[in-house]
Coordinates of C-alpha atoms in Angstrom, one line a residue:
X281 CA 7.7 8.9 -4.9
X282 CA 10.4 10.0 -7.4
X283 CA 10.7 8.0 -10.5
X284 CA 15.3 7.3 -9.8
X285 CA 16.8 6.7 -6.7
X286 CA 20.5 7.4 -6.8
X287 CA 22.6 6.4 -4.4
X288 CA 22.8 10.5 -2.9
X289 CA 20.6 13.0 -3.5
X290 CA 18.2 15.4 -1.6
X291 CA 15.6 16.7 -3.2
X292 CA 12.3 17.8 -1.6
X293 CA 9.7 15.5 -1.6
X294 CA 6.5 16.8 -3.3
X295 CA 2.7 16.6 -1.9
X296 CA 0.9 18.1 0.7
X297 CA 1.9 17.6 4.3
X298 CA -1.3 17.3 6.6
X299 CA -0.6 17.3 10.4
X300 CA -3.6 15.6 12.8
X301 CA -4.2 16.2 16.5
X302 CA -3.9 12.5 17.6
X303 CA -4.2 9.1 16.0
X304 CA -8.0 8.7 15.4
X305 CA -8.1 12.6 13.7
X306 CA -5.4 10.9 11.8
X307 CA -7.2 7.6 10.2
X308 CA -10.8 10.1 10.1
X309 CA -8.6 12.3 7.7
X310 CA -7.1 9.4 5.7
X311 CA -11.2 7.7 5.6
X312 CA -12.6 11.0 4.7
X313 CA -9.6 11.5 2.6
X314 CA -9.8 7.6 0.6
X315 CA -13.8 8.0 0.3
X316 CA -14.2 11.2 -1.5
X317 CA -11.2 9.6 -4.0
X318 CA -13.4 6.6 -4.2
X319 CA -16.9 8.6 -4.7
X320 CA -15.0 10.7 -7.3
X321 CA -14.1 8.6 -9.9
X322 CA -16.4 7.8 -12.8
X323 CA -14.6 4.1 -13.3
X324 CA -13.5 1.3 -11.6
X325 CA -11.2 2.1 -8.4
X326 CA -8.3 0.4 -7.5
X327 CA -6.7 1.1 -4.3
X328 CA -3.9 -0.5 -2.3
X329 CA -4.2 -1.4 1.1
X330 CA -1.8 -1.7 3.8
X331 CA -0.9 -3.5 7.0
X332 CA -0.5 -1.8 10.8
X333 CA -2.1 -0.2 13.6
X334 CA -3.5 3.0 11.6
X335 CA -4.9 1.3 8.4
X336 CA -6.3 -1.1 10.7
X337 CA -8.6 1.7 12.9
X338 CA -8.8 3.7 9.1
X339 CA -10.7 0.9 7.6
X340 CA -13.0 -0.1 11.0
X341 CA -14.0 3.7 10.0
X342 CA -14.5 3.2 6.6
X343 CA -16.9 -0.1 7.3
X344 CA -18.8 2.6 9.3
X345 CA -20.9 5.5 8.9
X346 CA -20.6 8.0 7.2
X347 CA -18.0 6.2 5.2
X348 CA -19.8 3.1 4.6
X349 CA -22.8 4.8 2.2
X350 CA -20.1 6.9 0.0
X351 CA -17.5 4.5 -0.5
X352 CA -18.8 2.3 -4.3
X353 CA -17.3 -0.7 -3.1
X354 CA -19.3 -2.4 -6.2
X355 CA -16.4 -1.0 -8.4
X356 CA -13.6 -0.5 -6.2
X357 CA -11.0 -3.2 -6.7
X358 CA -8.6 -3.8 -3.4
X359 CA -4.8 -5.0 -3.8
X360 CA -2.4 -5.1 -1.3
X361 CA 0.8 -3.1 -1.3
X362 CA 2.8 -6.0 0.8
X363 CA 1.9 -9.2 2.6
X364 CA 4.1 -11.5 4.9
X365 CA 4.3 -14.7 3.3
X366 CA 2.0 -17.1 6.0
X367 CA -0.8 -18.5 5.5
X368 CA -4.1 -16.3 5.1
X369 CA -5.1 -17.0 8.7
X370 CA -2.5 -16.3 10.3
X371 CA -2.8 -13.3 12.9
X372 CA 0.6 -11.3 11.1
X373 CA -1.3 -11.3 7.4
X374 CA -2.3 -8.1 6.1
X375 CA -5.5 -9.6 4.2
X376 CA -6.5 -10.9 7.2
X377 CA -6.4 -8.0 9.0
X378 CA -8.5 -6.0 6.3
X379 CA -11.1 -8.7 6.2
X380 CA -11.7 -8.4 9.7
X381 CA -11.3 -5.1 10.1
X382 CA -13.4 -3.8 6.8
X383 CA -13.6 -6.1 4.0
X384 CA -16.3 -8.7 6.3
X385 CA -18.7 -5.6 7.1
X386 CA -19.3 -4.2 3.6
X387 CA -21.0 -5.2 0.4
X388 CA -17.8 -5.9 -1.8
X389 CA -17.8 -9.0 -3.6
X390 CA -14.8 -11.3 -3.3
X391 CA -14.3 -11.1 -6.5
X392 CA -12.7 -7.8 -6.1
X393 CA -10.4 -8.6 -3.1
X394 CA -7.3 -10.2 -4.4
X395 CA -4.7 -11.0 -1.6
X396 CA -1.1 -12.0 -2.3
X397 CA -0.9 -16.0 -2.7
X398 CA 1.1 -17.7 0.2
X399 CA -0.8 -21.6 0.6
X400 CA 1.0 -23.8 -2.2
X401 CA 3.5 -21.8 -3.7
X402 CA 6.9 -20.6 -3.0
X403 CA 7.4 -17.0 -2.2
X404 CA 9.0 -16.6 -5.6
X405 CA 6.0 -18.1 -7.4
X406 CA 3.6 -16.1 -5.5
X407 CA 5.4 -12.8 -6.6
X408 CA 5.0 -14.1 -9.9
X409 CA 1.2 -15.0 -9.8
X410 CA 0.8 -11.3 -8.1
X411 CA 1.9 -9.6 -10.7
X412 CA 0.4 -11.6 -13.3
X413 CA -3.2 -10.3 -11.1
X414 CA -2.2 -6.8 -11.1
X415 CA -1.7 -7.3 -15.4
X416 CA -4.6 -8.5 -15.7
X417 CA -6.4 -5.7 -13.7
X418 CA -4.5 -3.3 -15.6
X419 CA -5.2 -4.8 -18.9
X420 CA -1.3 -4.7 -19.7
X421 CA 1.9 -6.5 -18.9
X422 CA 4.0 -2.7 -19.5
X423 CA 3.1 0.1 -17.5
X424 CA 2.3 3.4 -19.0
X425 CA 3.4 6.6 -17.4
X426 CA -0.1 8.3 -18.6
X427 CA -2.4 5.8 -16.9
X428 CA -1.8 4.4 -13.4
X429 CA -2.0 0.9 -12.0
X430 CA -3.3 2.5 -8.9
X431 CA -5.8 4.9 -8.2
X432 CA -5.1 5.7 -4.6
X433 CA -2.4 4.0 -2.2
X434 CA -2.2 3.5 1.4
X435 CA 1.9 3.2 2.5
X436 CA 3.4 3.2 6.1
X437 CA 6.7 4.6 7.6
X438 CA 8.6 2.1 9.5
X439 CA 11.2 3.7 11.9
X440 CA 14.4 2.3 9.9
X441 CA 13.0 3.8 6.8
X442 CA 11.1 1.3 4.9
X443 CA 7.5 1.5 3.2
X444 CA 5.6 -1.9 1.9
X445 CA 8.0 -4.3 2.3
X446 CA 11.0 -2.2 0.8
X447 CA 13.7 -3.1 3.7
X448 CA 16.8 -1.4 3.7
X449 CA 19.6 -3.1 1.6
X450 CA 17.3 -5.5 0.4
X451 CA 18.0 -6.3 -3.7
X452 CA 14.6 -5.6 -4.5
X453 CA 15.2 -2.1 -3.7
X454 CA 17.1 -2.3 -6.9
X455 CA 13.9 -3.6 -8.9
X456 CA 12.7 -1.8 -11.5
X457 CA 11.0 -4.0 -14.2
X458 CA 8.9 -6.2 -12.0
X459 CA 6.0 -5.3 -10.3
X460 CA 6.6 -7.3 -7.3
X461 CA 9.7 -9.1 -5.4
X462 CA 10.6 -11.2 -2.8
X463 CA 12.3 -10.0 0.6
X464 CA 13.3 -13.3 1.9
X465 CA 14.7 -11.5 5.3
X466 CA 11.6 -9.9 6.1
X467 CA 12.0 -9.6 10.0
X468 CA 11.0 -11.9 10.7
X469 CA 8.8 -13.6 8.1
X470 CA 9.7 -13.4 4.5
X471 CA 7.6 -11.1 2.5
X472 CA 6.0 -10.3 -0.8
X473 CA 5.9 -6.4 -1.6
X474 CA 4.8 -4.1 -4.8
X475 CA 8.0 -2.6 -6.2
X476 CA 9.2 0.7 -7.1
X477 CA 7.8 0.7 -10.3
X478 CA 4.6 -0.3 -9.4
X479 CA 4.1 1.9 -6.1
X480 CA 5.3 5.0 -8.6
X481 CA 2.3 4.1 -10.8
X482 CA -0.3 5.4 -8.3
X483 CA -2.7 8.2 -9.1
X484 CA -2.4 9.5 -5.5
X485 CA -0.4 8.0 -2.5
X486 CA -0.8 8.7 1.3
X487 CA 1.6 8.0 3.7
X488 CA -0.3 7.5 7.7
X489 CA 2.6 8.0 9.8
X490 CA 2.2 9.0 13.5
X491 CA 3.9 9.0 16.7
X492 CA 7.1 11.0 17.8
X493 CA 10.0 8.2 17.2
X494 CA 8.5 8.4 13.6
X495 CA 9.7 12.5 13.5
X496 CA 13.5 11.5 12.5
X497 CA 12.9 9.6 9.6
X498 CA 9.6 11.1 8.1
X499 CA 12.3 14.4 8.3
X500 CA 14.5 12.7 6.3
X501 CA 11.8 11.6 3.8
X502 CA 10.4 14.9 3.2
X503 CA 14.1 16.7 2.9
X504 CA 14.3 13.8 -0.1
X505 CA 17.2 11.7 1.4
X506 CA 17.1 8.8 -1.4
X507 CA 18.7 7.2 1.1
X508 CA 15.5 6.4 2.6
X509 CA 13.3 3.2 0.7
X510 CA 10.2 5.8 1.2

């Protein structure tokens, strides 16, 4: 992701394009692609998850063999790029969704799993307290350009253009001192997403985008239109 948005501007969209057969060569790419990230570094690991259909068979995969052995889940830390705001059981939560499908199955302590707040709190609170998580993982309330928040980050394409939570014409696509913001017209629920500034401070991103009424706007994407929240 570029580090300004203007309004107009189209400018190619750096990164390496990779193109799978079908859905599960897809999410096999993307859990052979997160693991040997994970295995490489000599630190803690901090990755981002995200919500939907292809993250959701990616990290079935990943609580599997051969991912399963690789993956240091003893030092990898899990965040969440966005999360509706309802409660932690509820079938539409992101968190949920990874527990089931991944974190339940593997040896990762829970002390490394930290899900957007959304029992007890407003939505604006809960951005708050998220961001006051991610500081204390990074060990700083200002980001530095030379040293990432995130060490790998798993976004989505939705078919208007948006990535996280970033919705189109929503203010917090305007955000770029906090860490996290509120979309309170989230369609339908209202949502909690990582901003711009925090996304852009990810050592690698990949974007699992798949199916032909996705061509259009991943098109528009890769040409650069800043148009575009991804």
């Amino acid at each position: 992701m570029p580090n300004e948005r203007p309004s107009a501007a189209m400018t190619p969209v750096r990164g390496t394009l990779r193109v799978f057969q079908d859905s599960e060569a897809l999410a096999q790419g993307a859990a052979a692609w997160l693991t040997d990230r994970a295995a490489a570094a000599t630190d803690r690991f901090v990755v981002a998850l995200s919500g939907g259909s292809t993250p959701k068979r990616l990290y079935a995969l990943l609580a599997g063999a051969p991912y399963a052995a690789r993956f240091p889940w003893a030092r990898t830390q899990f965040v969440f790029g966005d999360e509706r705001f309802v409660p932690p059981d509820d079938p539409a939560s992101n968190a949920r969704m990874a527990h089931e499908a991944l974190l339940a199955h593997v040896p990762v302590s829970r002390a490394n799993i930290h899900p957007v707040p959304t029992v007890g709190v407003s939505a604006e609170e809960a951005a708050k307290q998220y961001a006051a998580v991610l500081q204390h993982l990074y060990g700083a309330a200002t980001l530095d350009p030379a040293r990432p928040l995130l060490d790998a980050t798993l976004l989505g394409l939705g078919d208007d253009g948006h990535t996280a939570s970033l919705l189109p014409g929503e203010p917090v696509l305007e955000e770029r001192r906090r860490w996290t913001g509120v979309v309170a017209h989230g369609r339908p629920e209202t949502r909690i997403t990582l901003t711009y500034p925090a996304l852009e401070s990810s050592a690698a991103v990949a974007f699992l985008v798949q199916g032909e009424g996705k061509r259009a706007i991943l098109d528009r994407v890769l040409s650069g239109d800043a148009t575009v929240p991804a």
